[in-house]
PDB file of C-alpha atoms in Angstrom:
ATOM      1  CA  LEU A  74      96.681  98.768 141.463  1.00  0.00           C
ATOM      2  CA  LYS A  75      96.780  95.308 143.134  1.00  0.00           C
ATOM      3  CA  PRO A  76      94.144  95.967 145.839  1.00  0.00           C
ATOM      4  CA  ALA A  77      91.797  97.588 143.356  1.00  0.00           C
ATOM      5  CA  ALA A  78      92.285  94.761 140.834  1.00  0.00           C
ATOM      6  CA  HIS A  79      91.676  92.071 143.483  1.00  0.00           C
ATOM      7  CA  ALA A  80      88.474  93.837 144.529  1.00  0.00           C
ATOM      8  CA  LEU A  81      87.241  93.822 140.924  1.00  0.00           C
ATOM      9  CA  PHE A  82      88.239  90.166 140.364  1.00  0.00           C
ATOM     10  CA  LYS A  83      86.130  89.083 143.325  1.00  0.00           C
ATOM     11  CA  LYS A  84      83.084  90.564 141.566  1.00  0.00           C
ATOM     12  CA  LEU A  85      83.699  88.691 138.294  1.00  0.00           C
ATOM     13  CA  LYS A  86      82.222  85.293 137.592  1.00  0.00           C
ATOM     14  CA  ASP A  87      84.582  82.327 137.024  1.00  0.00           C
ATOM     15  CA  GLU A  88      83.893  82.325 133.233  1.00  0.00           C
ATOM     16  CA  GLU A  89      84.628  86.062 133.093  1.00  0.00           C
ATOM     17  CA  LEU A  90      87.957  85.526 134.851  1.00  0.00           C
ATOM     18  CA  GLU A  91      88.864  82.678 132.528  1.00  0.00           C
ATOM     19  CA  LEU A  92      88.063  84.814 129.498  1.00  0.00           C
ATOM     20  CA  LEU A  93      90.117  87.675 130.884  1.00  0.00           C
ATOM     21  CA  VAL A  94      93.158  85.391 131.286  1.00  0.00           C
ATOM     22  CA  GLN A  95      92.814  84.270 127.640  1.00  0.00           C
ATOM     23  CA  VAL A  96      92.479  87.840 126.432  1.00  0.00           C
ATOM     24  CA  VAL A  97      95.543  89.038 128.322  1.00  0.00           C
ATOM     25  CA  GLU A  98      97.695  86.095 127.300  1.00  0.00           C
ATOM     26  CA  SER A  99      96.758  86.411 123.623  1.00  0.00           C
ATOM     27  CA  ARG A 100      97.136  90.266 123.731  1.00  0.00           C
ATOM     28  CA  GLY A 101      93.838  90.658 121.914  1.00  0.00           C
ATOM     29  CA  ALA A 102      94.774  88.553 118.916  1.00  0.00           C
ATOM     30  CA  TRP A 103      91.478  86.640 119.000  1.00  0.00           C
ATOM     31  CA  GLU A 104      87.939  87.873 118.584  1.00  0.00           C
ATOM     32  CA  SER A 105      87.125  87.494 122.242  1.00  0.00           C
ATOM     33  CA  GLY A 106      83.793  88.041 123.982  1.00  0.00           C
ATOM     34  CA  CYS A 107      82.921  90.595 126.596  1.00  0.00           C
ATOM     35  CA  VAL A 108      84.291  90.550 130.153  1.00  0.00           C
ATOM     36  CA  LEU A 109      81.253  91.793 132.032  1.00  0.00           C
ATOM     37  CA  ALA A 110      81.592  93.708 135.299  1.00  0.00           C
ATOM     38  CA  PRO A 111      78.983  95.462 137.476  1.00  0.00           C
ATOM     39  CA  ARG A 112      78.326  98.953 136.193  1.00  0.00           C
ATOM     40  CA  GLY A 113      78.810 101.934 138.445  1.00  0.00           C
ATOM     41  CA  ASP A 114      80.085 100.097 141.549  1.00  0.00           C
ATOM     42  CA  THR A 115      83.502 101.534 142.305  1.00  0.00           C
ATOM     43  CA  ARG A 116      83.711 100.662 145.963  1.00  0.00           C
ATOM     44  CA  GLY A 117      87.119  99.471 146.853  1.00  0.00           C
ATOM     45  CA  VAL A 118      88.486 100.570 143.500  1.00  0.00           C
ATOM     46  CA  LYS A 119      91.429 102.886 143.646  1.00  0.00           C
ATOM     47  CA  GLN A 120      90.489 106.516 143.025  1.00  0.00           C
ATOM     48  CA  GLY A 121      87.053 105.372 141.837  1.00  0.00           C
ATOM     49  CA  LEU A 122      88.405 104.110 138.533  1.00  0.00           C
ATOM     50  CA  PRO A 123      85.708 102.432 136.334  1.00  0.00           C
ATOM     51  CA  PRO A 124      86.394  98.703 135.679  1.00  0.00           C
ATOM     52  CA  GLN A 125      87.370  99.228 132.015  1.00  0.00           C
ATOM     53  CA  VAL A 126      89.855 101.963 132.945  1.00  0.00           C
ATOM     54  CA  LEU A 127      91.287  99.827 135.748  1.00  0.00           C
ATOM     55  CA  LEU A 128      91.891  96.768 133.478  1.00  0.00           C
ATOM     56  CA  CYS A 129      93.152  98.835 130.567  1.00  0.00           C
ATOM     57  CA  ARG A 130      95.645 100.568 132.890  1.00  0.00           C
ATOM     58  CA  LEU A 131      96.665  97.240 134.452  1.00  0.00           C
ATOM     59  CA  PHE A 132      97.159  95.233 131.286  1.00  0.00           C
ATOM     60  CA  ARG A 133      97.749  97.729 128.446  1.00  0.00           C
ATOM     61  CA  TRP A 134      98.542 101.394 129.323  1.00  0.00           C
ATOM     62  CA  PRO A 135     100.036 102.052 132.778  1.00  0.00           C
ATOM     63  CA  ASP A 136      99.849 105.843 132.160  1.00  0.00           C
ATOM     64  CA  LEU A 137      96.066 105.818 131.558  1.00  0.00           C
ATOM     65  CA  HIS A 138      94.025 107.968 133.950  1.00  0.00           C
ATOM     66  CA  GLN A 139      90.488 108.775 132.842  1.00  0.00           C
ATOM     67  CA  SER A 140      87.744 107.073 130.836  1.00  0.00           C
ATOM     68  CA  HIS A 141      87.624 109.923 128.280  1.00  0.00           C
ATOM     69  CA  GLU A 142      91.091 108.816 127.096  1.00  0.00           C
ATOM     70  CA  LEU A 143      89.519 105.539 125.888  1.00  0.00           C
ATOM     71  CA  LYS A 144      87.279 104.693 122.941  1.00  0.00           C
ATOM     72  CA  HIS A 145      85.000 101.671 122.918  1.00  0.00           C
ATOM     73  CA  LEU A 146      85.721  99.839 119.666  1.00  0.00           C
ATOM     74  CA  CYS A 147      82.981  99.124 117.192  1.00  0.00           C
ATOM     75  CA  LEU A 148      83.063  95.298 117.261  1.00  0.00           C
ATOM     76  CA  SER A 149      80.239  93.067 116.111  1.00  0.00           C
ATOM     77  CA  TYR A 150      81.072  90.571 118.877  1.00  0.00           C
ATOM     78  CA  CYS A 151      81.050  93.151 121.679  1.00  0.00           C
ATOM     79  CA  THR A 152      77.704  94.204 123.123  1.00  0.00           C
ATOM     80  CA  GLY A 153      78.765  95.036 126.675  1.00  0.00           C
ATOM     81  CA  GLY A 154      79.439  98.685 125.978  1.00  0.00           C
ATOM     82  CA  GLN A 155      75.718  99.324 125.542  1.00  0.00           C
ATOM     83  CA  GLY A 156      74.529  96.853 128.103  1.00  0.00           C
ATOM     84  CA  ALA A 157      74.921  93.151 127.330  1.00  0.00           C
ATOM     85  CA  CYS A 158      71.684  91.459 126.253  1.00  0.00           C
ATOM     86  CA  GLY A 159      69.784  94.479 127.493  1.00  0.00           C
ATOM     87  CA  ASP A 160      71.261  94.236 130.990  1.00  0.00           C
ATOM     88  CA  LEU A 161      72.194  97.808 131.934  1.00  0.00           C
ATOM     89  CA  ALA A 162      73.629  96.654 135.254  1.00  0.00           C
ATOM     90  CA  VAL A 163      76.820  95.365 133.624  1.00  0.00           C
ATOM     91  CA  LEU A 164      79.320  96.704 131.109  1.00  0.00           C
ATOM     92  CA  CYS A 165      82.197  95.306 129.074  1.00  0.00           C
ATOM     93  CA  CYS A 166      85.621  95.800 130.573  1.00  0.00           C
ATOM     94  CA  ASN A 167      87.611  93.624 128.127  1.00  0.00           C
ATOM     95  CA  PRO A 168      90.812  95.699 127.781  1.00  0.00           C
ATOM     96  CA  HIS A 169      91.109  94.722 124.116  1.00  0.00           C
ATOM     97  CA  HIS A 170      87.642  95.990 123.297  1.00  0.00           C
ATOM     98  CA  PHE A 171      88.957  99.508 123.924  1.00  0.00           C
ATOM     99  CA  SER A 172      91.623 101.763 122.332  1.00  0.00           C
ATOM    100  CA  ARG A 173      93.296 105.001 123.264  1.00  0.00           C
ATOM    101  CA  LEU A 174      92.448 108.208 121.396  1.00  0.00           C
ATOM    102  CA  ALA A 175      95.236 109.406 119.090  1.00  0.00           C
ATOM    103  CA  VAL A 176      96.594 112.917 119.521  1.00  0.00           C
ATOM    104  CA  PRO A 177      95.838 115.236 116.541  1.00  0.00           C
ATOM    105  CA  GLU A 178      99.433 115.622 115.397  1.00  0.00           C
ATOM    106  CA  THR A 179     102.909 114.305 116.094  1.00  0.00           C
ATOM    107  CA  PRO A 180     106.185 116.168 115.503  1.00  0.00           C
ATOM    108  CA  PRO A 181     108.146 115.407 112.345  1.00  0.00           C
ATOM    109  CA  PRO A 182     111.173 113.087 112.575  1.00  0.00           C
ATOM    110  CA  PRO A 183     114.142 114.955 114.113  1.00  0.00           C
ATOM    111  CA  TYR A 184     116.459 114.080 111.192  1.00  0.00           C
ATOM    112  CA  LEU A 185     114.272 116.170 108.880  1.00  0.00           C
ATOM    113  CA  LYS A 186     113.513 119.043 111.223  1.00  0.00           C
ATOM    114  CA  ALA A 187     116.221 121.321 109.789  1.00  0.00           C
ATOM    115  CA  SER A 188     115.095 120.655 106.266  1.00  0.00           C
ATOM    116  CA  CYS A 189     111.514 121.518 107.132  1.00  0.00           C
ATOM    117  CA  GLU A 190     112.648 124.714 108.849  1.00  0.00           C
ATOM    118  CA  HIS A 191     114.560 125.753 105.736  1.00  0.00           C
ATOM    119  CA  LYS A 192     111.509 125.062 103.627  1.00  0.00           C
ATOM    120  CA  ASN A 193     109.281 127.140 105.892  1.00  0.00           C
ATOM    121  CA  GLN A 194     111.767 130.039 105.780  1.00  0.00           C
ATOM    122  CA  GLY A 195     112.000 129.962 102.021  1.00  0.00           C
ATOM    123  CA  ILE A 196     115.607 128.667 102.078  1.00  0.00           C
ATOM    124  CA  GLU A 197     116.162 126.064  99.390  1.00  0.00           C
ATOM    125  CA  PRO A 198     118.087 123.088 100.782  1.00  0.00           C
ATOM    126  CA  ALA A 199     120.913 121.448  98.827  1.00  0.00           C
ATOM    127  CA  VAL A 200     119.837 119.106  96.015  1.00  0.00           C
ATOM    128  CA  THR A 201     120.891 115.761  97.418  1.00  0.00           C
ATOM    129  CA  PRO A 202     120.419 112.547  95.425  1.00  0.00           C
ATOM    130  CA  SER A 203     117.435 111.587  97.551  1.00  0.00           C
ATOM    131  CA  ARG A 204     115.835 115.021  97.061  1.00  0.00           C
ATOM    132  CA  ARG A 205     116.572 114.870  93.332  1.00  0.00           C
ATOM    133  CA  LYS A 206     114.641 111.566  93.232  1.00  0.00           C
ATOM    134  CA  ARG A 207     111.714 113.166  95.088  1.00  0.00           C
ATOM    135  CA  LEU A 208     111.717 116.097  92.621  1.00  0.00           C
ATOM    136  CA  ARG A 209     111.631 113.632  89.714  1.00  0.00           C
ATOM    137  CA  ASP A 210     108.659 111.877  91.402  1.00  0.00           C
ATOM    138  CA  ARG A 211     106.887 115.220  91.727  1.00  0.00           C
ATOM    139  CA  MET A 212     107.569 116.132  88.092  1.00  0.00           C
ATOM    140  CA  ARG A 213     105.914 112.868  87.013  1.00  0.00           C
ATOM    141  CA  GLY A 214     102.868 114.080  88.882  1.00  0.00           C
ATOM    142  CA  SER A 215     101.452 112.742  92.064  1.00  0.00           C
ATOM    143  CA  CYS A 216      98.191 114.374  93.107  1.00  0.00           C
ATOM    144  CA  TRP A 217      96.368 113.978  96.439  1.00  0.00           C
ATOM    145  CA  GLY A 218      94.601 110.833  95.483  1.00  0.00           C
ATOM    146  CA  SER A 219      97.645 109.361  93.753  1.00  0.00           C
ATOM    147  CA  SER A 220      95.411 106.920  91.959  1.00  0.00           C
ATOM    148  CA  LEU A 221      93.760 109.838  90.093  1.00  0.00           C
ATOM    149  CA  CYS A 222      96.998 110.575  88.158  1.00  0.00           C
ATOM    150  CA  SER A 223      98.640 108.708  85.314  1.00  0.00           C
ATOM    151  CA  PRO A 224     100.300 106.180  85.182  1.00  0.00           C
ATOM    152  CA  LEU A 225      98.473 104.763  88.162  1.00  0.00           C
ATOM    153  CA  PRO A 226      95.374 102.691  87.378  1.00  0.00           C
ATOM    154  CA  ASP A 227      92.122 104.483  88.128  1.00  0.00           C
ATOM    155  CA  THR A 228      90.474 103.114  91.262  1.00  0.00           C
ATOM    156  CA  SER A 229      87.904 105.846  91.565  1.00  0.00           C
ATOM    157  CA  LEU A 230      84.343 104.547  91.637  1.00  0.00           C
ATOM    158  CA  SER A 231      81.100 105.791  90.166  1.00  0.00           C
ATOM    159  CA  TRP A 232      79.155 105.460  93.402  1.00  0.00           C
ATOM    160  CA  SER A 233      75.878 106.317  91.704  1.00  0.00           C
ATOM    161  CA  THR A 234      76.080 103.039  89.828  1.00  0.00           C
ATOM    162  CA  ILE A 235      76.969 100.853  92.782  1.00  0.00           C
ATOM    163  CA  LYS A 236      74.017  98.767  93.913  1.00  0.00           C
ATOM    164  CA  ASP A 237      75.694  96.168  96.107  1.00  0.00           C
ATOM    165  CA  GLY A 238      75.135  98.060  99.358  1.00  0.00           C
ATOM    166  CA  CYS A 239      78.761  98.330 100.502  1.00  0.00           C
ATOM    167  CA  TRP A 240      79.797 101.458 102.411  1.00  0.00           C
ATOM    168  CA  CYS A 241      83.376 101.336 101.108  1.00  0.00           C
ATOM    169  CA  LYS A 242      85.810  99.456  98.912  1.00  0.00           C
ATOM    170  CA  LEU A 243      89.450  98.775  99.814  1.00  0.00           C
ATOM    171  CA  ALA A 244      92.390  98.815  97.390  1.00  0.00           C
ATOM    172  CA  TYR A 245      95.805  97.564  98.493  1.00  0.00           C
ATOM    173  CA  TRP A 246      98.926  99.095  96.934  1.00  0.00           C
ATOM    174  CA  GLU A 247     102.633  98.388  96.956  1.00  0.00           C
ATOM    175  CA  TYR A 248     104.298 101.619  95.856  1.00  0.00           C
ATOM    176  CA  ARG A 249     102.555 102.545  92.569  1.00  0.00           C
ATOM    177  CA  THR A 250     101.157  99.072  91.886  1.00  0.00           C
ATOM    178  CA  ARG A 251      97.751  97.932  93.008  1.00  0.00           C
ATOM    179  CA  VAL A 252      97.699  94.338  94.193  1.00  0.00           C
ATOM    180  CA  GLY A 253      94.546  92.214  93.922  1.00  0.00           C
ATOM    181  CA  HIS A 254      90.944  93.280  93.375  1.00  0.00           C
ATOM    182  CA  LEU A 255      88.889  95.861  95.264  1.00  0.00           C
ATOM    183  CA  TYR A 256      87.450  94.484  98.515  1.00  0.00           C
ATOM    184  CA  ALA A 257      83.858  95.465  99.246  1.00  0.00           C
ATOM    185  CA  VAL A 258      82.913  96.114 102.913  1.00  0.00           C
ATOM    186  CA  HIS A 259      79.300  95.531 103.982  1.00  0.00           C
ATOM    187  CA  GLU A 260      79.621  95.136 107.724  1.00  0.00           C
ATOM    188  CA  ALA A 261      79.972  98.104 110.081  1.00  0.00           C
ATOM    189  CA  SER A 262      83.622  97.267 110.715  1.00  0.00           C
ATOM    190  CA  VAL A 263      86.333  95.363 108.892  1.00  0.00           C
ATOM    191  CA  ASN A 264      89.785  93.996 109.818  1.00  0.00           C
ATOM    192  CA  VAL A 265      92.662  94.528 107.387  1.00  0.00           C
ATOM    193  CA  PHE A 266      95.583  92.293 108.259  1.00  0.00           C
ATOM    194  CA  CYS A 267      98.416  90.019 107.146  1.00  0.00           C
ATOM    195  CA  GLU A 268      98.400  87.792 110.218  1.00  0.00           C
ATOM    196  CA  LEU A 269      95.420  87.201 112.450  1.00  0.00           C
ATOM    197  CA  PRO A 270      95.029  83.886 114.331  1.00  0.00           C
ATOM    198  CA  SER A 271      91.245  83.978 114.228  1.00  0.00           C
ATOM    199  CA  GLY A 272      88.804  86.318 112.514  1.00  0.00           C
ATOM    200  CA  SER A 273      87.647  87.573 109.156  1.00  0.00           C
ATOM    201  CA  GLY A 274      88.255  90.521 106.920  1.00  0.00           C
ATOM    202  CA  PHE A 275      90.674  91.686 104.216  1.00  0.00           C
ATOM    203  CA  CYS A 276      93.687  89.354 104.449  1.00  0.00           C
ATOM    204  CA  LEU A 277      96.603  90.900 102.534  1.00  0.00           C
ATOM    205  CA  ALA A 278      98.659  87.723 102.799  1.00  0.00           C
ATOM    206  CA  GLN A 279      96.230  85.993 100.410  1.00  0.00           C
ATOM    207  CA  LEU A 280      96.741  88.576  97.613  1.00  0.00           C
ATOM    208  CA  PRO A 281      98.847  87.425  94.664  1.00  0.00           C
ATOM    209  CA  ALA A 282     101.998  89.261  93.652  1.00  0.00           C
ATOM    210  CA  ALA A 283     104.458  88.382  90.878  1.00  0.00           C
ATOM    211  CA  TYR A 284     107.369  90.227  92.537  1.00  0.00           C
ATOM    212  CA  ARG A 285     107.973  91.974  95.815  1.00  0.00           C
ATOM    213  CA  SER A 286     111.084  93.993  96.599  1.00  0.00           C
ATOM    214  CA  CYS A 287     112.971  93.592  99.876  1.00  0.00           C
ATOM    215  CA  ALA A 288     111.523  96.883 101.087  1.00  0.00           C
ATOM    216  CA  VAL A 289     108.013  95.715 100.437  1.00  0.00           C
ATOM    217  CA  GLN A 290     108.671  92.407 102.188  1.00  0.00           C
ATOM    218  CA  ARG A 291     110.078  94.189 105.235  1.00  0.00           C
ATOM    219  CA  ALA A 292     107.051  96.527 105.358  1.00  0.00           C
ATOM    220  CA  ARG A 293     104.584  93.645 104.994  1.00  0.00           C
ATOM    221  CA  GLY A 294     106.280  91.898 107.896  1.00  0.00           C
ATOM    222  CA  LYS A 295     105.264  94.872 110.075  1.00  0.00           C
ATOM    223  CA  ILE A 296     101.561  94.836 109.188  1.00  0.00           C
ATOM    224  CA  GLY A 297     100.739  91.859 111.431  1.00  0.00           C
ATOM    225  CA  ARG A 298      97.232  92.332 112.868  1.00  0.00           C
ATOM    226  CA  GLY A 299      96.900  95.484 110.809  1.00  0.00           C
ATOM    227  CA  LEU A 300      93.958  97.789 111.594  1.00  0.00           C
ATOM    228  CA  LEU A 301      90.249  97.935 112.244  1.00  0.00           C
ATOM    229  CA  LEU A 302      88.167 100.296 110.127  1.00  0.00           C
ATOM    230  CA  SER A 303      84.693 101.068 111.466  1.00  0.00           C
ATOM    231  CA  ARG A 304      81.804 103.211 110.141  1.00  0.00           C
ATOM    232  CA  GLU A 305      80.217 105.013 113.031  1.00  0.00           C
ATOM    233  CA  PRO A 306      77.785 107.952 113.369  1.00  0.00           C
ATOM    234  CA  GLY A 307      79.332 110.940 111.621  1.00  0.00           C
ATOM    235  CA  GLY A 308      82.493 109.348 110.231  1.00  0.00           C
ATOM    236  CA  ILE A 309      85.078 106.624 109.926  1.00  0.00           C
ATOM    237  CA  TRP A 310      87.457 105.474 112.663  1.00  0.00           C
ATOM    238  CA  ALA A 311      90.742 103.581 112.297  1.00  0.00           C
ATOM    239  CA  TYR A 312      92.147 101.451 115.165  1.00  0.00           C
ATOM    240  CA  ASN A 313      95.777 100.378 114.893  1.00  0.00           C
ATOM    241  CA  ARG A 314      95.971  96.686 115.923  1.00  0.00           C
ATOM    242  CA  SER A 315      99.591  96.187 114.736  1.00  0.00           C
ATOM    243  CA  GLU A 316     102.798  96.695 116.675  1.00  0.00           C
ATOM    244  CA  HIS A 317     103.954  99.556 114.412  1.00  0.00           C
ATOM    245  CA  PRO A 318     102.504 102.970 113.627  1.00  0.00           C
ATOM    246  CA  ILE A 319     100.141 103.589 110.714  1.00  0.00           C
ATOM    247  CA  PHE A 320      99.904 106.899 108.882  1.00  0.00           C
ATOM    248  CA  VAL A 321      96.602 108.306 107.633  1.00  0.00           C
ATOM    249  CA  SER A 322      95.457 111.148 105.379  1.00  0.00           C
ATOM    250  CA  SER A 323      92.030 112.219 104.230  1.00  0.00           C
ATOM    251  CA  PRO A 324      90.567 115.586 103.059  1.00  0.00           C
ATOM    252  CA  THR A 325      88.757 116.025 106.403  1.00  0.00           C
ATOM    253  CA  LEU A 326      91.965 115.671 108.449  1.00  0.00           C
ATOM    254  CA  SER A 327      93.302 118.928 106.972  1.00  0.00           C
ATOM    255  CA  PRO A 328      91.932 122.225 108.264  1.00  0.00           C
ATOM    256  CA  PRO A 329      89.887 124.395 105.806  1.00  0.00           C
ATOM    257  CA  GLY A 330      92.145 126.400 103.524  1.00  0.00           C
ATOM    258  CA  ALA A 331      95.183 124.149 104.179  1.00  0.00           C
ATOM    259  CA  CYS A 332      98.025 124.465 101.737  1.00  0.00           C
ATOM    260  CA  ARG A 333      99.284 120.922 102.342  1.00  0.00           C
ATOM    261  CA  LEU A 334      97.839 117.602 103.377  1.00  0.00           C
ATOM    262  CA  THR A 335      97.772 116.438 106.929  1.00  0.00           C
ATOM    263  CA  VAL A 336      99.273 113.009 107.650  1.00  0.00           C
ATOM    264  CA  LEU A 337      98.257 111.670 111.059  1.00  0.00           C
ATOM    265  CA  LYS A 338     100.437 109.161 112.871  1.00  0.00           C
ATOM    266  CA  VAL A 339      98.410 106.575 114.818  1.00  0.00           C
ATOM    267  CA  LEU A 340     100.453 104.599 117.338  1.00  0.00           C
ATOM    268  CA  PRO A 341      99.814 100.894 118.161  1.00  0.00           C
ATOM    269  CA  GLY A 342      96.706 100.508 120.323  1.00  0.00           C
ATOM    270  CA  TYR A 343      95.321 103.957 119.378  1.00  0.00           C
ATOM    271  CA  SER A 344      92.283 104.987 117.437  1.00  0.00           C
ATOM    272  CA  ALA A 345      91.583 108.128 115.397  1.00  0.00           C
ATOM    273  CA  LYS A 346      88.572 109.556 113.576  1.00  0.00           C
ATOM    274  CA  VAL A 347      89.998 109.657 110.095  1.00  0.00           C
ATOM    275  CA  PHE A 348      86.993 110.865 108.116  1.00  0.00           C
ATOM    276  CA  ASN A 349      84.118 113.211 108.885  1.00  0.00           C
ATOM    277  CA  TYR A 350      81.107 112.998 106.515  1.00  0.00           C
ATOM    278  CA  GLU A 351      79.784 116.458 107.400  1.00  0.00           C
ATOM    279  CA  TRP A 352      83.105 118.153 106.710  1.00  0.00           C
ATOM    280  CA  ALA A 353      83.515 116.263 103.440  1.00  0.00           C
ATOM    281  CA  GLY A 354      80.261 117.761 102.153  1.00  0.00           C
ATOM    282  CA  ASP A 355      81.758 121.234 102.509  1.00  0.00           C
ATOM    283  CA  ARG A 356      84.883 120.393 100.484  1.00  0.00           C
ATOM    284  CA  ARG A 357      83.542 119.326  97.107  1.00  0.00           C
ATOM    285  CA  GLY A 358      85.964 120.320  94.373  1.00  0.00           C
ATOM    286  CA  TRP A 359      88.637 121.073  96.959  1.00  0.00           C
ATOM    287  CA  GLN A 360      92.274 120.892  95.852  1.00  0.00           C
ATOM    288  CA  LEU A 361      95.627 121.583  97.433  1.00  0.00           C
ATOM    289  CA  PRO A 362      98.036 124.046  95.712  1.00  0.00           C
ATOM    290  CA  GLY A 363     100.396 122.075  93.539  1.00  0.00           C
ATOM    291  CA  GLU A 364      98.687 118.805  94.353  1.00  0.00           C
ATOM    292  CA  GLY A 365      95.652 118.871  92.081  1.00  0.00           C
ATOM    293  CA  PRO A 366      92.074 117.839  92.851  1.00  0.00           C
ATOM    294  CA  CYS A 367      91.398 115.314  95.574  1.00  0.00           C
ATOM    295  CA  ASP A 368      88.724 112.747  96.108  1.00  0.00           C
ATOM    296  CA  THR A 369      86.782 114.124  99.038  1.00  0.00           C
ATOM    297  CA  HIS A 370      85.434 110.683  99.964  1.00  0.00           C
ATOM    298  CA  SER A 371      88.634 108.710 100.282  1.00  0.00           C
ATOM    299  CA  ILE A 372      91.184 107.777 102.909  1.00  0.00           C
ATOM    300  CA  ARG A 373      94.794 106.662 102.483  1.00  0.00           C
ATOM    301  CA  ILE A 374      96.646 104.622 105.062  1.00  0.00           C
ATOM    302  CA  SER A 375     100.328 103.602 104.958  1.00  0.00           C
ATOM    303  CA  PHE A 376     101.602 100.708 107.080  1.00  0.00           C
ATOM    304  CA  ALA A 377     104.749 101.525 109.159  1.00  0.00           C
ATOM    305  CA  LYS A 378     106.104 104.259 106.799  1.00  0.00           C
ATOM    306  CA  GLY A 379     105.085 107.913 106.917  1.00  0.00           C
ATOM    307  CA  TRP A 380     104.990 110.419 104.054  1.00  0.00           C
ATOM    308  CA  GLY A 381     104.396 114.082 103.529  1.00  0.00           C
ATOM    309  CA  PRO A 382     106.228 117.439 103.566  1.00  0.00           C
ATOM    310  CA  CYS A 383     108.427 116.524 106.554  1.00  0.00           C
ATOM    311  CA  TYR A 384     109.234 112.935 105.629  1.00  0.00           C
ATOM    312  CA  SER A 385     111.721 111.513 103.139  1.00  0.00           C
ATOM    313  CA  ARG A 386     108.728 110.156 101.205  1.00  0.00           C
ATOM    314  CA  GLN A 387     106.771 113.086  99.773  1.00  0.00           C
ATOM    315  CA  PHE A 388     103.888 111.025  98.360  1.00  0.00           C
ATOM    316  CA  ILE A 389     102.096 107.890  99.497  1.00  0.00           C
ATOM    317  CA  THR A 390     103.082 106.203  96.257  1.00  0.00           C
ATOM    318  CA  SER A 391     106.638 106.140  97.679  1.00  0.00           C
ATOM    319  CA  CYS A 392     105.389 103.966 100.609  1.00  0.00           C
ATOM    320  CA  PRO A 393     105.981 100.192 100.326  1.00  0.00           C
ATOM    321  CA  CYS A 394     102.537  99.100 101.551  1.00  0.00           C
ATOM    322  CA  TRP A 395      99.403 101.257 101.735  1.00  0.00           C
ATOM    323  CA  LEU A 396      95.651 101.075 101.639  1.00  0.00           C
ATOM    324  CA  GLU A 397      93.133 103.180  99.750  1.00  0.00           C
ATOM    325  CA  VAL A 398      89.674 103.428 101.245  1.00  0.00           C
ATOM    326  CA  LEU A 399      87.040 104.495  98.686  1.00  0.00           C
ATOM    327  CA  LEU A 400      83.897 105.615 100.541  1.00  0.00           C
ATOM    328  CA  ASN A 401      80.381 105.443  99.353  1.00  0.00           C
ATOM    329  CA  GLN A 402      78.780 108.897  99.725  1.00  0.00           C
ATOM    330  CA  PRO A 403      75.846 108.728 102.188  1.00  0.00           C
TER     331      PRO A 403
END
């Protein structure tokens, strides 16, 4: 890619090059401005790659090929994607203003594959101590929303009485304990993080906690830059900014008539549409067999640890650190 990159660099202004160096060296840790490049001029660029694809491939994803594999992030400080300051001749090619699109599903962990196969074939696996603990958890009751079942505190909201104009509220959990107050989101996008050199949003490191187990402390150490949640036309997107996977579930991620919830694994640097407003309208009163009713306008996100039928953790309340997103119904 060297000849193509050099050809692009010659077209960038000095301030754009300086900004690009800062962005690459910080690996997108700062809220950086747009790196503007001429739009539509691919002369001298290898295989006619657009500037944003070229720089994303050079500095982030060597296996990237086409622009449709990328998603332009919804960032308040990025205007280049729609033409900076009304100038349609340029576009943003800051590689950290883009993410890759997550695949719909990832295979279960190999160490649980045999157990899942037995379950699908109706063969009851041996009752190991870990499975006995999971069965006890299930007997205590853990429905889809987790927070809707005793003894968890009720974080459901009466959206008809909310007058503050927020589009969602965030609740942070450590296992079955909610930590801190609900965080109201008014802007189109919000960062949720433990460590972020510069920026604003929901900082989990500032939340008080009387006691944290070693497992929680290890999981919190993996949150880092966390994730970006954005409200966009038609739904909600989650961008994984951390260096570890996040796991997401919502009613609209499961196909109609599903008998179990879908947990989507989102790798670092990837984005996924995690909620669809139109689909949620068709699922009022929906419930999963054995799981109980679910809040059709909510999202649950676990940091670093997965859960579900093919994981050792059956319910999100078994995850050390997770986030509940309570959406305002449009």
